[in-house]
């Protein structure tokens, strides 16, 4: 048990620091100092980047101060980690509606609704679990002497095989999520070529979603969602949703 107390002793200052920061952020929010609260949550995210609750709280603060682009980014990251979080999804829908931004599914466009019920990581774990069950059931079927005793493991192996195949297909469909990004700059535009002086194709309001196709120098070639308009824009005007 000694190792347990040593680990607890090591992490205790971090836990206290996180609790203190959270209390500070909530105090700022209660006083209506949303920008100060956002700064504290950003500091906490530097230490805990995969905490969906921190991304959600950051989104709330940024939404209150009118930073649409970064608020959408925070909500999208929260949903990337916990896609079934109804509060984050509802707030994101309301934010987009209030700024005339198109509503999108988790994968961008054209994906069945059930694919967004689990996160990409959860689909990966489901695929691995199904593979383990399929292998185990197959061995069980082989080791069974009587044909009557093989029906259940055989059925289990077949079900696990199709579940593994389906999970792999969903992961392939959602592969584009890795390249999703949000317009965070207030004056971004899609350009005809990767040069600051290039002709403007269309303006990109803060909070707009796009898929990055390629990078060249300090520019991204991207496709706007759901319009499908393609063009170049400075990398500094967007931030990717994935970590």
Coordinates of C-alpha atoms in Angstrom, one line a residue, residues 18 72 99 108 138 148 152 183 188 210:
X18 CA -7.2 22.2 -10.2
X72 CA -17.8 27.0 -31.3
X99 CA -25.3 33.8 -35.7
X108 CA -19.6 17.3 -41.1
X138 CA -14.2 -19.0 -32.6
X148 CA -24.9 -29.0 -30.6
X152 CA -24.0 -20.5 -29.4
X183 CA -12.8 29.7 -38.3
X188 CA -11.2 35.4 -42.6
X210 CA -14.4 23.5 -42.8

